Coordinates of C-alpha atoms and ligand atoms in Angstrom, one line a residue:
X25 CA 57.5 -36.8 -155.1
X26 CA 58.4 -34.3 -152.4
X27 CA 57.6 -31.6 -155.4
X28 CA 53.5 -32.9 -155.6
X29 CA 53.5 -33.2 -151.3
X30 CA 54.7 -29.6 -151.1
X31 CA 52.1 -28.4 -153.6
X32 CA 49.4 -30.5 -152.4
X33 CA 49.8 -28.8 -148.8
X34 CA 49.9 -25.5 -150.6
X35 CA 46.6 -26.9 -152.0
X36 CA 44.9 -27.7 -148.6
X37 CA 46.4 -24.7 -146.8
X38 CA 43.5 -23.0 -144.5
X39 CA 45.2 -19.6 -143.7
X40 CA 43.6 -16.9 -144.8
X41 CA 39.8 -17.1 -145.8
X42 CA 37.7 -14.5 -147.8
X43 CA 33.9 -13.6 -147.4
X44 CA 31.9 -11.4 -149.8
X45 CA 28.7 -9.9 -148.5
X46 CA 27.9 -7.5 -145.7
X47 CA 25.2 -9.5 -143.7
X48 CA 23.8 -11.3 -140.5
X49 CA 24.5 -14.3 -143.3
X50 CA 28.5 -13.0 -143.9
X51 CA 29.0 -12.9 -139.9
X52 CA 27.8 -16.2 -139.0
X53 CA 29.9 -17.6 -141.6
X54 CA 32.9 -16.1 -140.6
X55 CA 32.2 -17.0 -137.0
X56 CA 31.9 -20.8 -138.0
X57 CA 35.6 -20.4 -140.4
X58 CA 37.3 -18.8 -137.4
X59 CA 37.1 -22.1 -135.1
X60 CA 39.2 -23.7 -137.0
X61 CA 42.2 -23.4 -135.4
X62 CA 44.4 -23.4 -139.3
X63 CA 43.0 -20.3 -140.0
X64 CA 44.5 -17.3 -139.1
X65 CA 42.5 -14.5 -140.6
X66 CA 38.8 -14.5 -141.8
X67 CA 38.6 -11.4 -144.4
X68 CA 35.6 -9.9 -145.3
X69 CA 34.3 -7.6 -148.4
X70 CA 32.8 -5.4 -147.1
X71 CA 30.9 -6.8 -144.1
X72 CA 29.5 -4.9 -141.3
X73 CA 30.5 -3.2 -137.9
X74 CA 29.8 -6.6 -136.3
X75 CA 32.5 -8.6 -138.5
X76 CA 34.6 -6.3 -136.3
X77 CA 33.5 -8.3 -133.2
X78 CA 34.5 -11.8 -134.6
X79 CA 37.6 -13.3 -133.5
X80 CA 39.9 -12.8 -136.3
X81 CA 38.2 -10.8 -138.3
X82 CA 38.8 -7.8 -140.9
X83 CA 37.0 -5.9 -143.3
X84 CA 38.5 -5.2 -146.6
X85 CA 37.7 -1.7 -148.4
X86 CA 37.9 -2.8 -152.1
X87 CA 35.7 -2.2 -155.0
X88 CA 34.3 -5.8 -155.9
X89 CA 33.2 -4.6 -158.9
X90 CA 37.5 -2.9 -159.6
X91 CA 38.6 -6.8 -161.0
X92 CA 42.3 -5.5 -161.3
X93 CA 42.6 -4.3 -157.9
X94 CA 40.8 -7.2 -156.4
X95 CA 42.6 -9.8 -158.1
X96 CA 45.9 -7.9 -157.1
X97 CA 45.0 -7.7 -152.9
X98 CA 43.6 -11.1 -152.9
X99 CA 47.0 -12.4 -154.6
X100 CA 48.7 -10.3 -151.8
X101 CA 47.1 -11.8 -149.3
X102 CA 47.4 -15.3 -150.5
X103 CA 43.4 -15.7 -150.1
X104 CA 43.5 -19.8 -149.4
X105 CA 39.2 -20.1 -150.1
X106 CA 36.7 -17.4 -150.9
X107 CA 33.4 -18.0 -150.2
X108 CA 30.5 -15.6 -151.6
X109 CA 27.1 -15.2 -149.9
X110 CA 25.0 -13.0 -151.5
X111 CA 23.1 -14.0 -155.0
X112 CA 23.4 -11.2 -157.2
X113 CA 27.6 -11.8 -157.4
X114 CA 27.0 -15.2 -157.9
X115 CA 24.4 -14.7 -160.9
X116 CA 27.0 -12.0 -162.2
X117 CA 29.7 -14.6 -162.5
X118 CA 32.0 -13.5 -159.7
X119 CA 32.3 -17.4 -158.9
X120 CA 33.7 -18.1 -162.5
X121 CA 35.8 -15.0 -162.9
X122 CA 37.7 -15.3 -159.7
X123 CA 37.9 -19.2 -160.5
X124 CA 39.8 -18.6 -163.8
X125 CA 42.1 -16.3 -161.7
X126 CA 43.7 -19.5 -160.0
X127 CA 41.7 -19.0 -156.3
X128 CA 39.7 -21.9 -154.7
X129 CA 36.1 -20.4 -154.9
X130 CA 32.6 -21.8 -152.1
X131 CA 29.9 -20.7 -154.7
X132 CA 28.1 -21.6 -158.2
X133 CA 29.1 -20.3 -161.7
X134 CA 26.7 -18.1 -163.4
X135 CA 25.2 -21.3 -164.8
X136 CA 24.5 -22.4 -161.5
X137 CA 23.0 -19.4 -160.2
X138 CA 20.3 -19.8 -162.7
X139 CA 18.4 -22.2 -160.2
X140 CA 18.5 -19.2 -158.3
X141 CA 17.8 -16.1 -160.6
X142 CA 15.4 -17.9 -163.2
X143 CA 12.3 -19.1 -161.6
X144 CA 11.3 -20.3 -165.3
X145 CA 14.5 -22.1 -165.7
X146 CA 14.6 -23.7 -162.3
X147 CA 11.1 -25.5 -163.4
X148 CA 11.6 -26.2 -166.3
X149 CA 14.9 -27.6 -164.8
X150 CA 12.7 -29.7 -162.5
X151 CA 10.1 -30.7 -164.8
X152 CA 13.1 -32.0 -167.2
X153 CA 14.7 -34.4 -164.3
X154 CA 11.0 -35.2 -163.0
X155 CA 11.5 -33.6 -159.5
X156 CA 8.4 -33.1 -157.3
X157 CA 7.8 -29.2 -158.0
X158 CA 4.4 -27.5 -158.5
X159 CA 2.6 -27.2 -162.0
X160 CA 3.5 -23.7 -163.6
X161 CA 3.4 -21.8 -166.7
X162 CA 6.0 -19.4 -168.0
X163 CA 4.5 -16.3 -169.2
X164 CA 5.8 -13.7 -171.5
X165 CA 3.1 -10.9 -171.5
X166 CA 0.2 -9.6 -169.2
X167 CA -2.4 -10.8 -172.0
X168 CA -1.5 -14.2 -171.8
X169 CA -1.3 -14.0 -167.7
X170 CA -4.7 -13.1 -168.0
X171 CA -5.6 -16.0 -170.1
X172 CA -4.4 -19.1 -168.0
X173 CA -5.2 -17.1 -165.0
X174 CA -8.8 -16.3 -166.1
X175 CA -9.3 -20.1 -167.4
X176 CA -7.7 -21.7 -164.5
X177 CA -10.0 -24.0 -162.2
X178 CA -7.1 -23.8 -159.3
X179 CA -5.6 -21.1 -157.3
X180 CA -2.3 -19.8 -158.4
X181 CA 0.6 -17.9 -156.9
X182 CA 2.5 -15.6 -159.1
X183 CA 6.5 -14.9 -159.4
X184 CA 8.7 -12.6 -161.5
X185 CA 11.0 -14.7 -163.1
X186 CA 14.1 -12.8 -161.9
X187 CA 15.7 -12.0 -158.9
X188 CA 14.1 -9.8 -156.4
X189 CA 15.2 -9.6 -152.9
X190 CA 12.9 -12.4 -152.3
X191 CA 9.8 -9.6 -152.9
X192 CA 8.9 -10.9 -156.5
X193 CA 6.2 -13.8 -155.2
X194 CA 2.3 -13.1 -154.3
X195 CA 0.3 -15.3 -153.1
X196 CA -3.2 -13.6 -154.2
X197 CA -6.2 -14.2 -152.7
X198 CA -8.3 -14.0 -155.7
X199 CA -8.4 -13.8 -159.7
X200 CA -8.4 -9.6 -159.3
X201 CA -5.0 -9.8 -157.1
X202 CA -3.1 -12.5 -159.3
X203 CA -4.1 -10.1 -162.5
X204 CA -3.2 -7.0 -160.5
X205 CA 0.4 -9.0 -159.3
X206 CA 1.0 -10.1 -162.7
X207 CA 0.5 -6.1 -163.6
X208 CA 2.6 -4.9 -161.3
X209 CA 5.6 -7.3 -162.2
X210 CA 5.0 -6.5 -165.8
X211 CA 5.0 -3.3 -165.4
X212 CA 8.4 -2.9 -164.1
X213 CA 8.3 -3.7 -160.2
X214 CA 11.2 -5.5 -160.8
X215 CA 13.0 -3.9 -163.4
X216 CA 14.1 -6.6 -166.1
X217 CA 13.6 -9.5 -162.9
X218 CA 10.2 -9.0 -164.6
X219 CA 10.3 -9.6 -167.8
X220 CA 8.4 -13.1 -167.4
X221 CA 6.4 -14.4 -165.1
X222 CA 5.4 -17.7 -163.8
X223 CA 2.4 -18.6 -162.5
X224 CA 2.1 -21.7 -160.1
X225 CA -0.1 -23.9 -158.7
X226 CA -1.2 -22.7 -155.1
X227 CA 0.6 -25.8 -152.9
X228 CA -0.4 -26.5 -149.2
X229 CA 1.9 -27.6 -146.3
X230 CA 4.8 -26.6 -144.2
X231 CA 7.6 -25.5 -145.1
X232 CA 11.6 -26.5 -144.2
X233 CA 14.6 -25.4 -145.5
X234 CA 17.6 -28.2 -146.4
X235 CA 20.9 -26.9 -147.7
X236 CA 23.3 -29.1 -149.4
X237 CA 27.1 -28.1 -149.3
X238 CA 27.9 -29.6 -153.0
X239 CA 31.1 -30.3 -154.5
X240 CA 30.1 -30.7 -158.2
X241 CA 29.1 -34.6 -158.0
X242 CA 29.1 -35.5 -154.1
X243 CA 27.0 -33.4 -151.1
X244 CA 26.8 -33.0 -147.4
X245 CA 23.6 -32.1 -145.9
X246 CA 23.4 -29.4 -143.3
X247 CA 20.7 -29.8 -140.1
X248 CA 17.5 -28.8 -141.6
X249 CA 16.0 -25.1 -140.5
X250 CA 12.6 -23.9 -140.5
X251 CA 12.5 -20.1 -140.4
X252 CA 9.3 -17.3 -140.0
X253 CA 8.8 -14.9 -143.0
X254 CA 6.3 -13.2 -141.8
X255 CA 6.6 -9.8 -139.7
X256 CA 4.3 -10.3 -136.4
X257 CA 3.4 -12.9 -134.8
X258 CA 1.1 -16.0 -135.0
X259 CA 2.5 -15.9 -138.8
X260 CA 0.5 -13.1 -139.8
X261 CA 1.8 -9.7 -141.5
X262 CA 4.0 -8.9 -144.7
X263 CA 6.5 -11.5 -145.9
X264 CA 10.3 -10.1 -144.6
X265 CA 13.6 -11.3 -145.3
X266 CA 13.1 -13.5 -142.3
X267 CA 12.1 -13.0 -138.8
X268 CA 14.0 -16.1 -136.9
X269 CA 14.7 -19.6 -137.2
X270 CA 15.2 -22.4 -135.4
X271 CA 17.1 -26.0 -136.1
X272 CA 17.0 -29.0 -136.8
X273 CA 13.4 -28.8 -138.4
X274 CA 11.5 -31.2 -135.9
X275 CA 9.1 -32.0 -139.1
X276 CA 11.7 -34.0 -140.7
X277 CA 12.2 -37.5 -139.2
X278 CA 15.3 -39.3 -140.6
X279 CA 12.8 -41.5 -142.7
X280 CA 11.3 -38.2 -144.4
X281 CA 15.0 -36.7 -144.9
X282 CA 15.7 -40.2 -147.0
X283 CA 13.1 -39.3 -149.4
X284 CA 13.9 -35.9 -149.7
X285 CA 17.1 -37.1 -150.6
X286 CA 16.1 -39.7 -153.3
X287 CA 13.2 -37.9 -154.8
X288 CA 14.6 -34.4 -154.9
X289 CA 18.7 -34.0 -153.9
X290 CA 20.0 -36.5 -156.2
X291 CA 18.1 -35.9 -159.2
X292 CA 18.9 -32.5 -158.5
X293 CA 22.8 -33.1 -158.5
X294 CA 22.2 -35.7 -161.2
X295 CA 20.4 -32.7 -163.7
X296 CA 23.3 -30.0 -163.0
X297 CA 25.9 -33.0 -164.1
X298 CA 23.2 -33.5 -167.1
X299 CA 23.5 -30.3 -168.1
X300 CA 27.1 -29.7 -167.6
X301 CA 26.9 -27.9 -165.0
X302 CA 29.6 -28.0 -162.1
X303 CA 27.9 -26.5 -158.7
X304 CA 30.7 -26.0 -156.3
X305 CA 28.6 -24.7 -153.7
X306 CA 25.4 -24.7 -151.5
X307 CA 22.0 -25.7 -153.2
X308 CA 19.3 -24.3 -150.6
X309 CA 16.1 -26.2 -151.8
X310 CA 13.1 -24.6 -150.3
X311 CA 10.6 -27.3 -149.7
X312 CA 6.3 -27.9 -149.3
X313 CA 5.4 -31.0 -147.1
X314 CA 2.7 -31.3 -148.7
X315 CA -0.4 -34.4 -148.8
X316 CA 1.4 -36.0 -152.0
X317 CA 5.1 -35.7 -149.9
X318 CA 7.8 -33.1 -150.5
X319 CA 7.9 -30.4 -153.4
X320 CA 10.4 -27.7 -154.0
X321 CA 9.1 -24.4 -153.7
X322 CA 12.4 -22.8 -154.7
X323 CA 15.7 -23.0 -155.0
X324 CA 18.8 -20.4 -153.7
X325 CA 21.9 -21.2 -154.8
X326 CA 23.9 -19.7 -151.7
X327 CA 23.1 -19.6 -147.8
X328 CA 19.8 -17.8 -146.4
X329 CA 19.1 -15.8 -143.7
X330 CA 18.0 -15.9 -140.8
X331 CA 18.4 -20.0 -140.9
X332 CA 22.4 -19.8 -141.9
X333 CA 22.8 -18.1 -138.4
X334 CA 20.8 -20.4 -136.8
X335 CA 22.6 -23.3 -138.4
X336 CA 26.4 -22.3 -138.1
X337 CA 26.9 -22.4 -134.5
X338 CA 26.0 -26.4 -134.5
X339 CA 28.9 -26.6 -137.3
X340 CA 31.9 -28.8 -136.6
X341 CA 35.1 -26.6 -136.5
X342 CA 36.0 -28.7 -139.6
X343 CA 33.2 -26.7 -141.5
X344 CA 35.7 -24.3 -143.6
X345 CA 37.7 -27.4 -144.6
X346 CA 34.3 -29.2 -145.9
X347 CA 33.9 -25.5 -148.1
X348 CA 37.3 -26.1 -148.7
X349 CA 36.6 -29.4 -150.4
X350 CA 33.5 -28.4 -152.2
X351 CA 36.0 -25.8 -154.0
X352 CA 38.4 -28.6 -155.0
X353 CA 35.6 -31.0 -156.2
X354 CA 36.5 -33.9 -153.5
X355 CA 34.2 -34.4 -150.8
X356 CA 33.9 -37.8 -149.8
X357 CA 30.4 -37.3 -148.6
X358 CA 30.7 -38.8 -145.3
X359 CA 32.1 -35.6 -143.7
X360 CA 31.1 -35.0 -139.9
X361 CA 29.3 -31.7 -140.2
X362 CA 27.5 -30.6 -136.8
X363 CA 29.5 -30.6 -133.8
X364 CA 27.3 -31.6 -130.7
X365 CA 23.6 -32.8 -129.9
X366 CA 22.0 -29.1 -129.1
X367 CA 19.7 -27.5 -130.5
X368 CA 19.8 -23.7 -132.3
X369 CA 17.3 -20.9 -132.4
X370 CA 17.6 -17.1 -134.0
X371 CA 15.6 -14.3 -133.1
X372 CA 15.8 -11.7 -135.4
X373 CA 15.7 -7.4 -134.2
X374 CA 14.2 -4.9 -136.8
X375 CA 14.2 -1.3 -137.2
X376 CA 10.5 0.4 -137.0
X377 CA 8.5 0.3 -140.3
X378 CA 10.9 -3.2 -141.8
X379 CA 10.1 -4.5 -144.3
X380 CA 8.8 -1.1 -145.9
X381 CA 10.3 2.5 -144.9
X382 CA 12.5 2.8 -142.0
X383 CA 15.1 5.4 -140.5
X384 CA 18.7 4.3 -139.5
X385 CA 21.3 5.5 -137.4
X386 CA 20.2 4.6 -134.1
X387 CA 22.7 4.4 -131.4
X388 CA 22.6 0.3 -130.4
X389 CA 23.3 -0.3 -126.8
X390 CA 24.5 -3.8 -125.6
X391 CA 24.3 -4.9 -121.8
X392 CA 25.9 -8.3 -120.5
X393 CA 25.0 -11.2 -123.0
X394 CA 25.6 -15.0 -122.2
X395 CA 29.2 -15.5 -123.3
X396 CA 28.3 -19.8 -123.7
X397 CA 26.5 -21.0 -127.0
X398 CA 24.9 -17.6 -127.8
X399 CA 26.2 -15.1 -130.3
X400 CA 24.9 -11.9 -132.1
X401 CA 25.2 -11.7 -135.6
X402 CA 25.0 -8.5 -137.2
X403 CA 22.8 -8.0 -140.4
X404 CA 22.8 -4.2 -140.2
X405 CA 25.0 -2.1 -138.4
X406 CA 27.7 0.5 -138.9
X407 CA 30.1 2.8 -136.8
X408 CA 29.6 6.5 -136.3
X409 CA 32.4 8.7 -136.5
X410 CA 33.0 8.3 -133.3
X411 CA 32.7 4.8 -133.1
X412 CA 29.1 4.2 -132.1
X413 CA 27.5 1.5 -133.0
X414 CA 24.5 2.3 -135.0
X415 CA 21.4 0.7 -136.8
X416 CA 22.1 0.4 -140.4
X417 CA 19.5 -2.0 -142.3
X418 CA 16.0 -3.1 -141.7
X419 CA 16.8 -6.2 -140.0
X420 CA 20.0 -4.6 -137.6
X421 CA 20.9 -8.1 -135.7
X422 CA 19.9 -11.2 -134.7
X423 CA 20.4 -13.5 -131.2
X424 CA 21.5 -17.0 -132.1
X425 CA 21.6 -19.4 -129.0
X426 CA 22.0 -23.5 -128.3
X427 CA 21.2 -25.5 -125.8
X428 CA 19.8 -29.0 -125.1
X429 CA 16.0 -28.9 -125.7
X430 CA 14.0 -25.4 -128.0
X431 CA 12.4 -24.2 -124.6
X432 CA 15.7 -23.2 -123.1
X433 CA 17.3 -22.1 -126.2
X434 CA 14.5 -19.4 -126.5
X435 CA 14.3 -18.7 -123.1
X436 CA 17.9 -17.6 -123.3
X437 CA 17.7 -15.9 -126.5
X438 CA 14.6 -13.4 -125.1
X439 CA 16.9 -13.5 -121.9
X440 CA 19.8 -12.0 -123.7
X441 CA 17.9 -10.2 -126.1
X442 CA 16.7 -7.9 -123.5
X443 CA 20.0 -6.6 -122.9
X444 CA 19.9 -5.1 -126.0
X445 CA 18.3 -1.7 -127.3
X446 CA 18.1 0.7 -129.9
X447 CA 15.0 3.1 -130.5
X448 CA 12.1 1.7 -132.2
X449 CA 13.7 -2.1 -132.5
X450 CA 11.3 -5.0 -133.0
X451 CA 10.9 -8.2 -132.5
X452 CA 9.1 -11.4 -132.2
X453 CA 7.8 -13.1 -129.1
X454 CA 7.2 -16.4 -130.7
X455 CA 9.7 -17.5 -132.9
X456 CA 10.0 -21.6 -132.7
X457 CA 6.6 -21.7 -131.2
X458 CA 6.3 -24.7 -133.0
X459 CA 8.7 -26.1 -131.0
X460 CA 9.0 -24.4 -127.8
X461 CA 6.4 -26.8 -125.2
X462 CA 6.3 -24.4 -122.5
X463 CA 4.7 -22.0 -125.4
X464 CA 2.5 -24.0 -126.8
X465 CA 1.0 -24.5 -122.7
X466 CA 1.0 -21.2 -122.3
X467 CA -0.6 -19.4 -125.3
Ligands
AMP20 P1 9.8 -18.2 -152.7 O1 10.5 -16.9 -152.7 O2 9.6 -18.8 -154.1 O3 10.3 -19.1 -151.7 O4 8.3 -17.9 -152.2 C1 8.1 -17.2 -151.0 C2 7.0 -17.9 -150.2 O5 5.8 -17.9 -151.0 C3 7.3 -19.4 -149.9 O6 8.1 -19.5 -148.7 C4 5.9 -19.9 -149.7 O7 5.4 -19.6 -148.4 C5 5.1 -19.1 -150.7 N1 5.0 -19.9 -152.0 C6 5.9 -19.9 -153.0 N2 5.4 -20.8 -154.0 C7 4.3 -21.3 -153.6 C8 3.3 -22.2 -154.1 N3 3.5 -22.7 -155.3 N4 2.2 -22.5 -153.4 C9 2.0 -21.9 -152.2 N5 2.9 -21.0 -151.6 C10 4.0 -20.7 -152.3

């Protein structure tokens, strides 16, 4: 008896927590782990010069890819939960390796991952368990491309199969552009992420973002996000890694969120257990409102950016034990997840010439920011030698506020955003203009 209470509080302990990946994504996860007040230190592998600004927080120098020396540091220091953001560790099976080392692990196998890094699995997945998805084909060579897309009466959208740092889709405007995507993915944009294509159906409708932390069998949903892709405003411009976000998704009544659920979140769970397949992690489902009601444009199988920094700071400071749980396979489902009734908006600060060339290394200055409900979450930064803090990615940080209604939480986030500079940073004026009624009035 007091043998199985000892090691069953060894089980649940909520020390020392581990985060792989080095972005805006990393940071706002580690900021939401660090509230709780059981854990004592929020590692991270290899993060960025803003992990050093979170409460609690240090970076690890270790080769991810040097198992022996990983496994040995992470015994060392008796890592209690490690959660891994980015997708391409996750499709490499750094989920199951680590699991079969004995540590509790926030993130899918390799199996899982395939929702994520097989578009042509993913549908087929979909078509299989009769989830709402748009029609496709999976296509092994430019000559048949050409075929379906030369016979077909209905615009399509093309996709290398693989991942692709969200680059690999192309909405053409025309038969010419979907032969001359399909061209350019078969030969080689992608590297072997290109090896098949699919072609889709062109859907219509908005577009919201729902994450489900999952557990295996049972799920918690997170407040839904709607984020902006494109690069200027009014929507218009290349498609980036995201240019701010903003949560709850006002689109999604509770009603609508109940379908979603039944038609699409379920039979989603429901197929992985089908297929033997035990996601301990988040499903992201990328989802069309469309006329005919919701369809799943893709899925990710960990956290995206900008909408996981938008979301975190509503998080309950029980979030890392809900991870926790996921790891160990028993959530009970009914898990408070968001803390409090605001309201969360990101806006997103670029370097000149994102998403295609752009120079780094520009000193960042930071003025007075709001010290209430408004963080910045670094996505890329770095330190000079001297300790400066410098630009380090395309997308170098983002603003994150809350507050009680979308007008005030962008109000503040320009506010505070102002008080930051680096030379040739960029951003966008209207993020949440969807949402924001004093825009809408005056624009
Ligand atoms: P994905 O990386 O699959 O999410 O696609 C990137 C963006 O392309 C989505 O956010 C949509 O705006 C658009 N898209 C993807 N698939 C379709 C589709 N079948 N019809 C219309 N737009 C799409």
């Amino acid at each position: 008896m007091s043998i199985n209470s000892k090691s069953s509080k060894i089980d649940e302990r909520l020390e020392n927590i581990l985060i792989i990946g080095n972005g805006g994504r990393e940071n706002s996860l580690a900021w939401a782990i660090q509230k709780n007040e059981s854990v004592k230190k929020v590692f991270l592998i290899p993060g960025n010069a803003g992990s050093e600004r979170i409460n609690k927080c240090e970076r690890l120098k270790i080769d991810i890819n040097n198992d022996n020396e990983l496994v040995e540091k992470l015994n060392f220091l008796k890592i209690d939960l490690i959660v891994i953001g980015p997708e391409i560790h996750l499709a490499n099976g750094l989920a199951d390796f680590l699991r079969k080392k004995g540590f509790k692990v926030f993130g899918p196998g390799k199996d899982g991952a395939k929702l994520e890094y097989s578009k042509s699995w993913a549908k087929k997945f979909m078509q299989d368990a009769l989830i709402p998805t748009a029609n496709f084909w999976k296509v092994n060579s430019l000559e048949e491309a050409k075929r379906i897309i030369h016979a077909s009466s209905i615009p399509l959208v093309v996709k290398a199969d693989g991942l692709a740092s969200g680059k690999g889709v192309f909405i053409p405007d025309s038969k010419d552009e979907c032969i001359r995507a399909a061209e350019s993915i078969f030969n080689g944009k992608f590297g072997d992420s290109g090896n098949v294509v699919v072609l889709e159906e062109k859907i219509k409708g908005p577009e919201v973002s729902v994450f489900a932390l999952c557990d295996g069998k049972r799920y918690v949903i997170l407040p839904s996000a709607q984020d902006h892709k494109r690069l200027n405003e009014k929507d218009k411009g290349p498609n980036t890694g995201g240019m701010g976000a903003y949560s709850p998704a006002q689109l999604l009544t509770e009603a609508y969120l109940d379908r979603i659920i039944k038609e699409i979140i379920e039979p989603t769970i429901d197929e992985l257990n089908n297929k033997n397949i035990d996601y301990k992690g988040v499903i992201y489902f990328g989802l069309m409102i469309t006329k005919s009601g919701p369809k799943v444009i893709e899925y990710n199988c960990r956290f995206g950016d900008p909408e996981c920094q938008t979301i975190m700071p509503l998080m309950d400071k029980n979030f890392v034990s809900i991870l926790q749980k996921c790891s160990m396979g028993n959530l009970s489902g009914d898990e408070k997840i968001d803390s409090h009734d605001l309201v969360s908006g990101c806006v997103v600060a670029t370097s000149k010439g994102y998403p295609y060339e752009y120079k780094t290394g520009y000193p960042i200055n930071i003025g007075e920011i709001d010290q209430n409900n408004c963080q910045i979450f670094d996505s890329g930064t770095s330190f000079s030698e001297n300790g400066e803090l410098l630009t380090d990615g395309g997308r170098v940080l983002s603003i994150v506020c809350q507050e009680k209604n979308f007008d005030m939480v962008f109000e503040k986030a320009y506010k505070n955003l102002k008080e930051i500079n680096f030379d040739g940073i960029y951003f966008r004026n209207d993020i949440g203009h969807q949402v924001r009624k004093n825009f809408s009035k005056e624009n």
